[in-house]
Short mmCIF file of C-alpha atoms in Angstrom, two decimals:
data_model
loop_
_atom_site.label_atom_id
_atom_site.label_comp_id
_atom_site.label_asym_id
_atom_site.label_seq_id
_atom_site.Cartn_x
_atom_site.Cartn_y
_atom_site.Cartn_z
CA MET Y 9 -8.78 10.20 -25.07
CA LYS Y 10 -11.04 11.61 -27.41
CA ARG Y 11 -10.81 8.63 -29.13
CA TYR Y 12 -11.66 6.27 -26.39
CA LEU Y 13 -15.35 8.84 -26.30
CA PHE Y 14 -15.57 8.95 -29.94
CA LEU Y 15 -15.50 5.37 -29.63
CA ILE Y 16 -17.93 5.56 -26.69
CA LEU Y 17 -20.31 8.02 -28.75
CA LEU Y 18 -20.82 5.08 -31.71
CA LEU Y 19 -21.56 1.68 -28.95
CA ILE Y 20 -24.37 4.94 -28.39
CA ALA Y 21 -25.41 6.01 -31.72
CA SER Y 22 -25.51 2.31 -31.78
CA CYS Y 23 -28.29 1.96 -28.51
CA SER Y 24 -31.79 3.41 -28.94
CA LYS Y 25 -33.69 4.48 -25.40
CA ASP Y 26 -35.58 1.39 -25.48
CA ASP Y 27 -32.98 -0.85 -25.47
CA VAL Y 28 -31.24 0.28 -22.42
CA MET Y 29 -33.66 0.37 -18.55
CA GLU Y 30 -32.25 1.07 -15.42
CA GLU Y 31 -33.57 -1.01 -14.39
CA LEU Y 32 -33.59 -5.21 -15.99
CA ILE Y 33 -36.27 -6.63 -12.75
CA THR Y 34 -36.41 -10.08 -14.81
CA GLY Y 35 -32.08 -9.62 -16.25
CA THR Y 36 -30.59 -11.46 -19.07
CA THR Y 37 -27.66 -13.85 -17.27
CA PRO Y 38 -24.99 -11.27 -17.72
CA THR Y 39 -21.44 -12.24 -19.34
CA THR Y 40 -20.07 -12.62 -16.78
CA PRO Y 41 -20.22 -16.94 -15.81
CA THR Y 42 -22.52 -18.08 -12.55
CA THR Y 43 -21.08 -19.72 -10.36
CA PRO Y 44 -21.57 -18.22 -6.86
CA THR Y 45 -19.55 -18.90 -4.45
CA THR Y 46 -19.63 -17.77 -0.66
CA PRO Y 47 -15.68 -16.02 0.11
CA GLN Y 48 -16.71 -17.18 4.23
CA SER Y 49 -16.06 -20.99 3.29
CA TYR Y 50 -13.32 -20.83 -0.22
CA THR Y 51 -11.81 -17.74 -1.33
CA LEU Y 52 -9.08 -18.21 -4.27
CA SER Y 53 -7.47 -14.92 -2.78
CA GLU Y 54 -4.71 -15.56 -0.97
CA ARG Y 55 -4.04 -15.62 2.23
CA TYR Y 56 -1.82 -14.05 3.97
CA THR Y 57 -0.81 -13.11 7.80
CA ASP Y 58 -3.76 -10.92 9.84
CA ILE Y 59 -2.35 -8.24 9.36
CA ASN Y 60 -2.15 -8.40 5.75
CA GLU Y 61 -6.10 -9.10 5.76
CA THR Y 62 -7.20 -6.19 6.68
CA THR Y 63 -6.01 -4.58 3.86
CA GLY Y 64 -8.05 -2.76 0.98
CA TYR Y 65 -6.06 -5.23 -1.52
CA PHE Y 66 -7.06 -8.05 0.33
CA LYS Y 67 -10.85 -7.13 0.65
CA ALA Y 68 -10.27 -6.38 -3.18
CA GLN Y 69 -9.75 -9.30 -3.82
CA GLU Y 70 -11.01 -11.58 -1.45
CA TYR Y 71 -14.85 -12.45 -3.42
CA PHE Y 72 -12.87 -11.98 -6.76
CA GLU Y 73 -12.80 -14.77 -9.43
CA GLU Y 74 -12.48 -13.10 -13.04
CA TYR Y 75 -12.13 -9.32 -14.75
CA LEU Y 76 -15.89 -7.67 -15.48
CA THR Y 77 -16.03 -8.26 -19.19
CA LYS Y 78 -16.08 -5.88 -21.40
CA ASP Y 79 -18.99 -6.70 -22.62
CA TYR Y 80 -20.50 -7.20 -19.12
CA LEU Y 81 -19.85 -3.09 -18.98
CA ASN Y 82 -20.60 -2.43 -21.17
CA SER Y 83 -24.37 -4.08 -21.48
CA LEU Y 84 -24.90 -1.67 -18.18
CA MET Y 85 -25.07 1.89 -19.29
CA ILE Y 86 -27.77 4.32 -18.53
CA SER Y 87 -29.34 7.03 -20.43
CA GLU Y 88 -31.18 9.71 -19.28
CA GLY Y 89 -31.68 12.70 -21.38
CA PHE Y 90 -29.10 13.11 -23.79
CA CYS Y 91 -26.27 11.86 -21.68
CA ASN Y 92 -25.95 8.26 -21.20
CA TYR Y 93 -23.83 7.11 -18.82
CA PHE Y 94 -20.92 4.14 -17.84
CA PRO Y 95 -18.06 1.92 -15.70
CA PHE Y 96 -14.53 2.10 -16.03
CA HIS Y 97 -13.87 -0.71 -15.06
CA LYS Y 98 -11.80 0.96 -12.89
CA ASN Y 99 -14.53 2.18 -11.22
CA THR Y 100 -16.24 -0.66 -10.28
CA ALA Y 101 -15.58 -3.22 -7.13
CA ILE Y 102 -17.07 -6.95 -6.12
CA LEU Y 103 -18.05 -8.03 -2.59
CA ASP Y 104 -20.57 -8.85 -0.29
CA PHE Y 105 -22.32 -5.48 0.66
CA ASP Y 106 -25.51 -6.27 1.72
CA GLY Y 107 -24.26 -8.89 3.70
CA ASP Y 108 -26.51 -11.98 2.28
CA GLY Y 109 -23.80 -14.71 0.78
CA LYS Y 110 -23.95 -13.33 -2.64
CA LYS Y 111 -21.45 -11.27 -5.11
CA ASP Y 112 -22.67 -8.22 -5.54
CA LEU Y 113 -21.30 -4.82 -8.15
CA VAL Y 114 -20.68 -1.63 -6.59
CA ALA Y 115 -19.96 1.21 -9.13
CA PHE Y 116 -19.17 4.90 -10.76
CA PHE Y 117 -20.81 5.57 -14.01
CA THR Y 118 -19.41 9.06 -16.06
CA SER Y 119 -21.29 10.75 -18.33
CA ILE Y 120 -21.27 11.03 -21.85
CA CYS Y 121 -23.26 13.72 -23.16
CA GLU Y 122 -24.63 14.75 -26.72
CA GLY Y 123 -22.84 18.06 -27.00
CA GLU Y 124 -19.75 17.30 -24.80
CA GLN Y 125 -16.47 17.73 -25.55
CA ASP Y 126 -15.71 16.09 -22.16
CA TYR Y 127 -16.18 12.61 -21.01
CA GLY Y 128 -17.68 13.80 -17.21
CA ALA Y 129 -19.41 16.88 -18.05
CA LYS Y 130 -22.00 16.35 -15.56
CA PHE Y 131 -21.51 14.52 -12.50
CA GLY Y 132 -22.32 10.78 -12.97
CA LYS Y 133 -24.31 8.02 -10.87
CA TYR Y 134 -23.27 5.93 -7.44
CA VAL Y 135 -25.03 2.70 -8.76
CA PHE Y 136 -25.43 -1.01 -6.70
CA ILE Y 137 -26.20 -3.96 -8.84
CA SER Y 138 -26.88 -7.20 -5.45
CA ASN Y 139 -26.35 -10.91 -6.47
CA TYR Y 140 -24.84 -9.50 -9.24
CA ARG Y 141 -24.53 -12.69 -11.51
CA VAL Y 142 -27.85 -13.52 -11.76
CA SER Y 143 -29.93 -9.92 -11.27
CA ASN Y 144 -29.14 -6.49 -13.49
CA THR Y 145 -31.05 -5.15 -11.25
CA LYS Y 146 -29.62 -2.06 -10.49
CA ILE Y 147 -29.70 0.99 -7.31
CA ILE Y 148 -28.51 4.32 -8.08
CA VAL Y 149 -27.77 7.15 -6.76
CA ASP Y 150 -26.94 10.52 -7.48
CA ALA Y 151 -23.02 11.00 -7.18
CA ASP Y 152 -21.48 14.83 -5.63
CA HIS Y 153 -18.22 13.83 -7.95
CA ARG Y 154 -17.99 14.02 -11.94
CA PHE Y 155 -14.93 12.43 -13.02
CA GLY Y 156 -14.07 8.84 -11.75
CA GLY Y 157 -10.45 8.75 -12.68
CA GLY Y 158 -9.43 7.67 -8.61
CA GLN Y 159 -10.42 4.53 -7.85
CA PHE Y 160 -12.70 2.07 -5.55
CA ASN Y 161 -11.06 0.85 -2.10
CA VAL Y 162 -12.37 -1.85 0.06
CA ASN Y 163 -12.76 -2.13 3.34
CA ASP Y 164 -14.68 -2.80 6.78
CA PHE Y 165 -14.52 0.71 7.87
CA ASP Y 166 -17.41 0.35 10.85
CA GLY Y 167 -15.93 -2.93 11.64
CA ASP Y 168 -19.94 -4.61 11.76
CA GLY Y 169 -18.50 -7.57 9.32
CA ARG Y 170 -20.02 -5.59 6.26
CA SER Y 171 -17.23 -3.88 3.34
CA GLU Y 172 -17.31 -0.35 2.74
CA ILE Y 173 -15.77 1.48 -0.66
CA LEU Y 174 -14.20 4.90 -0.87
CA PHE Y 175 -14.28 6.34 -3.74
CA TYR Y 176 -11.04 8.19 -4.54
CA SER Y 177 -11.00 11.08 -7.21
CA THR Y 178 -9.35 13.04 -9.41
CA GLU Y 179 -12.78 15.70 -9.93
CA ALA Y 180 -9.52 18.39 -11.23
CA LYS Y 181 -8.58 15.77 -14.28
CA PHE Y 182 -10.00 19.11 -16.40
CA ASN Y 183 -8.53 21.85 -15.16
CA MET Y 184 -5.64 21.17 -17.17
CA PHE Y 185 -4.68 21.14 -20.67
CA ASN Y 186 -3.99 16.87 -21.21
CA PRO Y 187 -1.05 17.23 -24.08
CA GLU Y 188 -0.99 13.71 -24.40
CA GLU Y 189 -5.11 13.51 -24.38
CA ASN Y 190 -5.72 16.06 -26.60
CA ILE Y 191 -8.07 16.79 -23.35
CA GLY Y 192 -8.75 19.72 -20.45
CA GLY Y 193 -8.17 22.62 -20.18
CA GLY Y 194 -11.63 23.98 -19.66
CA THR Y 195 -12.69 23.75 -16.45
CA ASN Y 196 -12.45 24.08 -12.44
CA ASN Y 197 -13.70 22.02 -10.47
CA PRO Y 198 -12.45 21.88 -6.68
CA PRO Y 199 -11.09 18.66 -5.52
CA LEU Y 200 -12.91 16.31 -3.66
CA ALA Y 201 -12.67 14.66 -0.54
CA PRO Y 202 -13.14 11.01 -0.76
CA THR Y 203 -16.79 9.62 -0.35
CA LEU Y 204 -17.62 6.68 1.13
CA LEU Y 205 -20.19 4.26 0.01
CA TYR Y 206 -22.26 1.67 2.54
CA LEU Y 207 -25.69 0.24 3.03
CA GLU Y 208 -28.21 1.78 5.72
CA ASN Y 209 -31.45 0.35 6.26
CA GLY Y 210 -30.93 -0.70 2.55
CA LEU Y 211 -30.55 2.58 1.31
CA LEU Y 212 -27.62 3.74 -0.61
CA LYS Y 213 -25.55 5.94 1.80
CA THR Y 214 -21.96 8.43 1.18
CA LYS Y 215 -20.47 10.21 2.97
CA ALA Y 216 -17.27 13.07 2.36
CA VAL Y 217 -14.44 11.69 4.83
CA GLY Y 218 -10.67 12.51 4.60
CA LEU Y 219 -9.85 16.28 3.17
CA PRO Y 220 -9.85 17.25 -0.48
CA GLY Y 221 -7.60 16.83 -3.23
CA GLU Y 222 -7.19 14.98 -6.74
CA LEU Y 223 -6.63 11.55 -5.48
CA HIS Y 224 -5.97 9.10 -8.91
CA THR Y 225 -5.52 6.30 -6.39
CA GLY Y 226 -5.97 5.30 -2.22
CA ALA Y 227 -5.20 2.27 0.20
CA SER Y 228 -6.48 1.53 3.24
CA GLY Y 229 -5.91 -1.00 6.29
CA ASP Y 230 -5.29 -1.23 10.24
CA ILE Y 231 -2.25 1.27 10.12
CA ASP Y 232 -1.83 1.71 13.83
CA ASN Y 233 -2.74 -1.52 15.24
CA ASP Y 234 -5.25 -0.79 17.17
CA GLY Y 235 -8.37 -3.24 15.84
CA ASP Y 236 -10.03 -0.37 12.72
CA ILE Y 237 -9.57 0.74 9.35
CA ASP Y 238 -7.27 3.58 8.12
CA PHE Y 239 -7.13 5.08 4.94
CA VAL Y 240 -4.69 7.07 2.90
CA MET Y 241 -4.86 9.82 0.89
CA TRP Y 242 -1.91 10.97 -1.52
CA HIS Y 243 -1.99 13.69 -4.68
CA VAL Y 244 -0.82 13.32 -7.97
CA PRO Y 245 -0.27 16.58 -9.93
CA SER Y 246 -3.84 19.78 -9.70
CA LYS Y 247 -5.20 22.82 -10.76
CA TYR Y 248 -7.89 25.20 -8.98
CA ASP Y 249 -8.79 29.27 -9.37
CA ASN Y 250 -5.58 29.26 -12.04
CA VAL Y 251 -3.41 27.64 -9.68
CA ASP Y 252 -1.52 24.59 -8.44
CA PHE Y 253 -3.49 22.94 -5.71
CA ASP Y 254 -0.87 22.13 -2.47
CA PHE Y 255 -1.42 18.54 -0.92
CA THR Y 256 0.32 16.55 1.70
CA PRO Y 257 0.52 12.87 1.70
CA SER Y 258 -2.13 12.32 5.13
CA VAL Y 259 -3.00 8.76 7.15
CA ALA Y 260 -6.22 9.37 7.43
CA ILE Y 261 -6.95 7.54 11.70
CA ASN Y 262 -10.75 5.68 12.24
CA ASN Y 263 -12.10 7.06 14.70
CA GLY Y 264 -15.42 5.42 14.84
CA ASN Y 265 -18.82 5.81 12.80
CA PHE Y 266 -17.47 6.90 9.57
CA ASN Y 267 -15.29 10.12 11.06
CA PHE Y 268 -10.86 10.37 10.59
CA THR Y 269 -8.36 12.44 11.19
CA SER Y 270 -6.16 13.23 9.48
CA ILE Y 271 -1.87 13.70 10.10
CA ASP Y 272 0.80 14.56 7.80
CA ILE Y 273 2.97 11.58 6.37
CA THR Y 274 6.38 13.70 7.12
CA LEU Y 275 8.86 13.76 3.61
CA GLN Y 276 11.29 15.51 2.92
CA SER Y 277 11.12 15.69 -0.59
CA SER Y 278 9.29 17.75 -2.00
CA GLN Y 279 6.81 17.54 -5.39
CA TRP Y 280 5.96 13.62 -5.02
CA TYR Y 281 3.19 12.77 -6.53
CA ALA Y 282 1.42 9.21 -6.22
CA THR Y 283 0.02 8.05 -9.57
CA ALA Y 284 -0.21 4.01 -7.42
CA ILE Y 285 -0.28 3.56 -3.81
CA ASP Y 286 -1.31 0.35 -1.58
CA LEU Y 287 -0.81 -1.01 1.87
CA PHE Y 288 0.85 -3.80 3.25
CA ASP Y 289 3.62 -6.12 4.98
CA VAL Y 290 5.68 -5.97 2.61
CA ASN Y 291 9.24 -7.01 5.80
CA GLY Y 292 7.12 -9.08 8.14
CA ASP Y 293 7.23 -7.00 10.49
CA SER Y 294 2.95 -7.15 11.83
CA PHE Y 295 3.28 -3.44 10.84
CA LEU Y 296 1.96 -2.16 7.83
CA ASP Y 297 4.59 -0.68 4.78
CA LEU Y 298 3.26 2.37 2.63
CA ILE Y 299 4.38 0.90 -0.88
CA VAL Y 300 4.15 4.78 -3.53
CA GLY Y 301 4.65 4.71 -6.71
CA TRP Y 302 4.46 7.18 -10.08
CA ARG Y 303 7.26 7.00 -12.90
CA ALA Y 304 9.13 3.64 -13.19
CA GLY Y 305 11.65 3.28 -15.88
CA THR Y 306 13.93 6.08 -17.80
CA THR Y 307 13.72 9.29 -15.69
CA LYS Y 308 12.87 10.65 -18.98
CA TRP Y 309 10.17 13.59 -16.91
CA ASN Y 310 12.48 15.04 -14.88
CA LEU Y 311 14.31 16.13 -17.65
CA LEU Y 312 10.94 18.23 -18.77
CA TYR Y 313 9.24 18.36 -14.51
CA PRO Y 314 12.53 18.25 -12.49
CA ASN Y 315 10.64 16.75 -9.23
CA HIS Y 316 11.65 14.85 -7.15
CA SER Y 317 8.20 12.33 -8.15
CA ASN Y 318 10.35 11.98 -12.12
CA SER Y 319 13.56 10.79 -10.89
CA LEU Y 320 12.68 8.12 -9.56
CA SER Y 321 12.74 4.68 -11.02
CA GLY Y 322 11.39 2.75 -9.62
CA PRO Y 323 8.88 2.23 -6.41
CA VAL Y 324 9.45 2.63 -3.51
CA ILE Y 325 8.56 1.64 0.40
CA LEU Y 326 7.83 3.43 2.70
CA TYR Y 327 8.03 1.06 5.97
CA GLY Y 328 5.46 1.39 8.25
CA ASP Y 329 5.86 0.82 13.23
CA GLY Y 330 2.21 0.78 13.55
CA THR Y 331 1.86 4.37 14.62
CA GLY Y 332 0.46 5.62 11.87
CA ASN Y 333 2.98 7.17 10.55
CA PHE Y 334 5.43 7.02 7.80
CA ASN Y 335 8.83 8.34 7.26
CA GLU Y 336 10.97 9.27 4.19
CA SER Y 337 14.32 8.68 6.30
CA ASN Y 338 12.78 5.29 6.67
CA SER Y 339 12.06 3.75 3.10
CA VAL Y 340 13.98 2.03 0.25
CA GLU Y 341 13.37 1.83 -3.06
CA LEU Y 342 12.51 -0.54 -5.12
CA PHE Y 343 15.29 -0.52 -8.57
CA GLU Y 344 14.55 -2.27 -10.99
CA THR Y 345 15.66 -3.10 -15.28
CA TYR Y 346 13.57 -4.61 -16.98
CA LEU Y 347 12.21 -1.15 -18.29
CA THR Y 348 15.33 0.89 -18.19
CA SER Y 349 17.40 -1.13 -20.66
CA ARG Y 350 14.63 -1.39 -22.86
CA ASP Y 351 14.42 2.30 -22.57
CA ILE Y 352 10.64 2.78 -21.80
CA SER Y 353 9.35 5.24 -19.44
CA ALA Y 354 5.78 4.22 -17.69
CA SER Y 355 3.21 4.47 -15.63
CA ILE Y 356 2.99 2.19 -12.34
CA LEU Y 357 -0.90 1.85 -11.94
CA GLY Y 358 -1.82 -0.61 -8.59
CA PHE Y 359 0.54 -2.85 -6.94
CA GLY Y 360 -0.41 -7.29 -5.82
CA TYR Y 361 1.48 -9.25 -3.35
CA SER Y 362 2.27 -12.94 -3.71
CA ASP Y 363 4.63 -15.75 -1.86
CA TYR Y 364 5.19 -16.76 -5.44
CA ASP Y 365 8.60 -18.83 -5.09
CA LEU Y 366 6.94 -20.59 -2.06
CA ASP Y 367 10.32 -19.20 0.40
CA GLY Y 368 8.06 -17.48 2.88
CA ASP Y 369 7.98 -13.63 2.08
CA VAL Y 370 5.73 -12.21 0.23
CA ASP Y 371 7.24 -10.89 -3.90
CA ILE Y 372 5.53 -7.79 -5.12
CA ILE Y 373 4.23 -7.66 -8.11
CA VAL Y 374 3.37 -3.80 -10.92
CA SER Y 375 1.22 -3.24 -13.11
CA THR Y 376 2.96 -0.03 -14.51
CA THR Y 377 1.80 0.90 -18.79
CA ARG Y 378 4.26 2.73 -21.28
CA GLU Y 379 4.23 6.30 -21.38
CA GLU Y 380 6.50 8.18 -22.89
CA PRO Y 381 6.76 12.14 -22.04
CA GLY Y 382 4.66 13.41 -26.06
CA GLY Y 383 3.51 9.48 -26.60
CA SER Y 384 0.35 9.30 -28.45
CA PHE Y 385 -2.44 6.45 -27.66
CA GLU Y 386 -2.20 5.32 -31.01
CA ASP Y 387 1.18 4.47 -31.65
CA GLY Y 388 1.28 2.36 -27.74
CA THR Y 389 3.65 4.86 -26.33
CA PHE Y 390 0.96 6.34 -23.78
CA TYR Y 391 -0.77 4.10 -21.71
CA ASP Y 392 -3.03 0.97 -24.27
CA ASN Y 393 -0.66 -1.02 -23.58
CA TYR Y 394 0.58 -2.59 -19.89
CA TYR Y 395 3.86 -3.96 -18.52
CA LEU Y 396 3.79 -6.22 -15.59
CA LEU Y 397 7.32 -6.07 -13.12
CA LEU Y 398 7.57 -8.34 -10.58
CA PHE Y 399 10.04 -7.87 -7.42
CA ASN Y 400 11.18 -10.99 -5.79
CA ASN Y 401 11.13 -10.26 -1.39
CA ASP Y 402 14.71 -12.86 -0.08
CA ASN Y 403 14.76 -11.44 3.33
CA GLY Y 404 14.19 -8.17 3.60
CA THR Y 405 15.85 -6.95 -0.25
CA PHE Y 406 13.73 -6.82 -3.76
CA THR Y 407 15.56 -7.37 -6.71
CA GLU Y 408 14.30 -7.05 -10.11
CA VAL Y 409 13.28 -11.31 -11.47
CA THR Y 410 11.04 -10.02 -13.87
CA ASP Y 411 13.20 -10.95 -17.43
CA ILE Y 412 13.49 -14.46 -15.47
CA ASP Y 413 10.26 -15.64 -13.56
CA ILE Y 414 7.59 -13.77 -16.11
CA VAL Y 415 7.84 -16.09 -18.96
CA GLY Y 416 7.99 -14.10 -22.73
CA SER Y 417 7.75 -11.27 -20.58
CA TYR Y 418 9.58 -9.29 -23.60
CA ASP Y 419 6.48 -9.57 -24.93
CA GLN Y 420 4.07 -8.01 -22.88
CA SER Y 421 1.39 -5.51 -23.45
CA GLN Y 422 0.08 -7.36 -26.95
CA ASN Y 423 -3.63 -7.70 -27.35
CA PHE Y 424 -4.04 -6.02 -23.79
CA PRO Y 425 -4.78 -3.34 -22.77
CA ASN Y 426 -3.92 -1.31 -19.95
CA PHE Y 427 -5.23 -2.41 -15.85
CA TYR Y 428 -5.19 -1.19 -12.70
CA PHE Y 429 -5.29 -3.70 -10.16
CA ILE Y 430 -3.18 -6.96 -9.41
CA ARG Y 431 -5.65 -9.87 -7.72
CA THR Y 432 -3.43 -13.35 -6.55
CA ILE Y 433 -5.93 -15.45 -6.41
CA ASP Y 434 -5.71 -19.32 -7.32
CA LYS Y 435 -7.54 -19.30 -11.33
CA ASP Y 436 -6.61 -21.92 -12.76
CA ARG Y 437 -7.92 -23.75 -9.02
CA ASP Y 438 -4.23 -26.01 -9.09
CA GLY Y 439 -3.27 -24.91 -5.12
CA THR Y 440 -0.98 -22.62 -6.35
CA PHE Y 441 -1.98 -18.64 -6.63
CA ASP Y 442 -1.94 -17.08 -10.29
CA ILE Y 443 -2.04 -13.17 -10.92
CA VAL Y 444 -5.46 -11.71 -12.81
CA PRO Y 445 -5.82 -8.95 -13.67
CA ASP Y 446 -8.18 -6.36 -12.96
CA GLY Y 447 -9.47 -2.99 -13.32
CA ILE Y 448 -9.06 -2.61 -16.30
CA ALA Y 449 -9.46 0.23 -19.15
CA ASN Y 450 -12.30 -0.31 -21.04
CA TRP Y 451 -12.44 2.19 -22.81
CA GLY Y 452 -10.36 1.00 -25.34
CA PRO Y 453 -10.10 0.95 -28.91
CA PHE Y 454 -9.68 -2.98 -28.96
CA ASP Y 455 -11.51 -6.17 -28.05
CA TYR Y 456 -9.03 -7.93 -25.65
CA SER Y 457 -9.37 -11.68 -23.79
CA SER Y 458 -11.80 -12.28 -20.81
CA ASN Y 459 -9.66 -15.30 -19.25
CA LEU Y 460 -6.31 -13.03 -18.79
CA PHE Y 461 -3.68 -14.70 -16.11
CA TRP Y 462 -0.48 -15.51 -15.74
CA GLN Y 463 0.05 -18.84 -14.39
CA ASN Y 464 1.93 -20.04 -11.39
CA ILE Y 465 3.26 -23.01 -13.18
CA ASN Y 466 6.49 -24.35 -11.13
CA GLY Y 467 7.72 -20.69 -9.76
CA LYS Y 468 7.28 -18.81 -12.68
CA PHE Y 469 4.49 -17.51 -14.75
CA VAL Y 470 3.67 -18.51 -17.07
CA ARG Y 471 0.69 -15.94 -19.34
CA ASN Y 472 -2.27 -18.20 -19.93
CA ASN Y 473 -4.68 -17.18 -23.27
#
């Protein structure tokens, strides 16, 4: 990550403060194409059952047509004193935030400051751009988070027909030293609860909800089938005051008016961490299931740090029953062969859902990145790459078919960084649903395609661009 920081500082050095404005009233046309559509009348997203369209997964891609380009994200830089602020693509969302039928952009900007070794040394900023395709005017609010290592989750948490943003963060990230990134160990930041971002009378407001934790990811949907939106909190390892910060994975049940009650998830296994979680009804019983993952492929990490998470070679589905409770006793692990057969250890970053073979059930796509113990950015063994996994659903039995149904899958990870989100939309407007990456690691060292997607051709995914 120090390499990423060096590259960002080079960008800062090449831009004078006169070139950077927090608000561009007239604005220049962003590098992202400008053909706004209104999802109420048209959406490129694959359509799902009613319960699945309550999920943050669906809400995040309802207005999605293409990912934000690296040039556009860099152009959003904010300069303030000795600090510059940038959005990590994972901490952005495209939605109709203000209810005017046009696409808006909401993001968390992380600080990069002169004289500071680590990024995120200062509190970040929340940024809202209404109708972002034709305007760069920013509404900026100072955040109470320093590091946006978590993610944005889009959903309508108050039932007013307009989505809000739930921001999960890894505020304690740098409390521990990370040898692969060669960074951290010099802070004692307390883990924070998720923050809800919403508009009230045209003003950008925030509210802490749920429980404090080190949360790399999040998920939302109508978990208890009562008509409103709940969310899940599942942690990654962290320390605070030089001791391990304990956190029990839990569900936050919506009580209305942005108030939530947390209930624990029943797990027999201890030390179960997750870099990716999601909610989706994958077995067709109209109850949302919880998909949880951290490691995939060869279990090399378990030799160094034996625990339940490191012993798993793929994600786990905890089946829901509509009560809001999940129990490990009602779960199944998805077994993969693609990574293991290549002796690759990977980290799971995100999930996607598509009935790509048109057999009536939901298949699962998994975004991973290579993450070897002792790996590095430079040799491609620690992040800065991607590997897709595809699990075919046959009446509730999941079989990994990556080598069969992702054409050229052996050539994955070429010339494109890791990404945290998978969108399943009709990218090429041919009536079938394609895979589009999103939440891309835009702070990496190389330029990447502005239009990568996997085209669905007769039930096979073929990389395009």
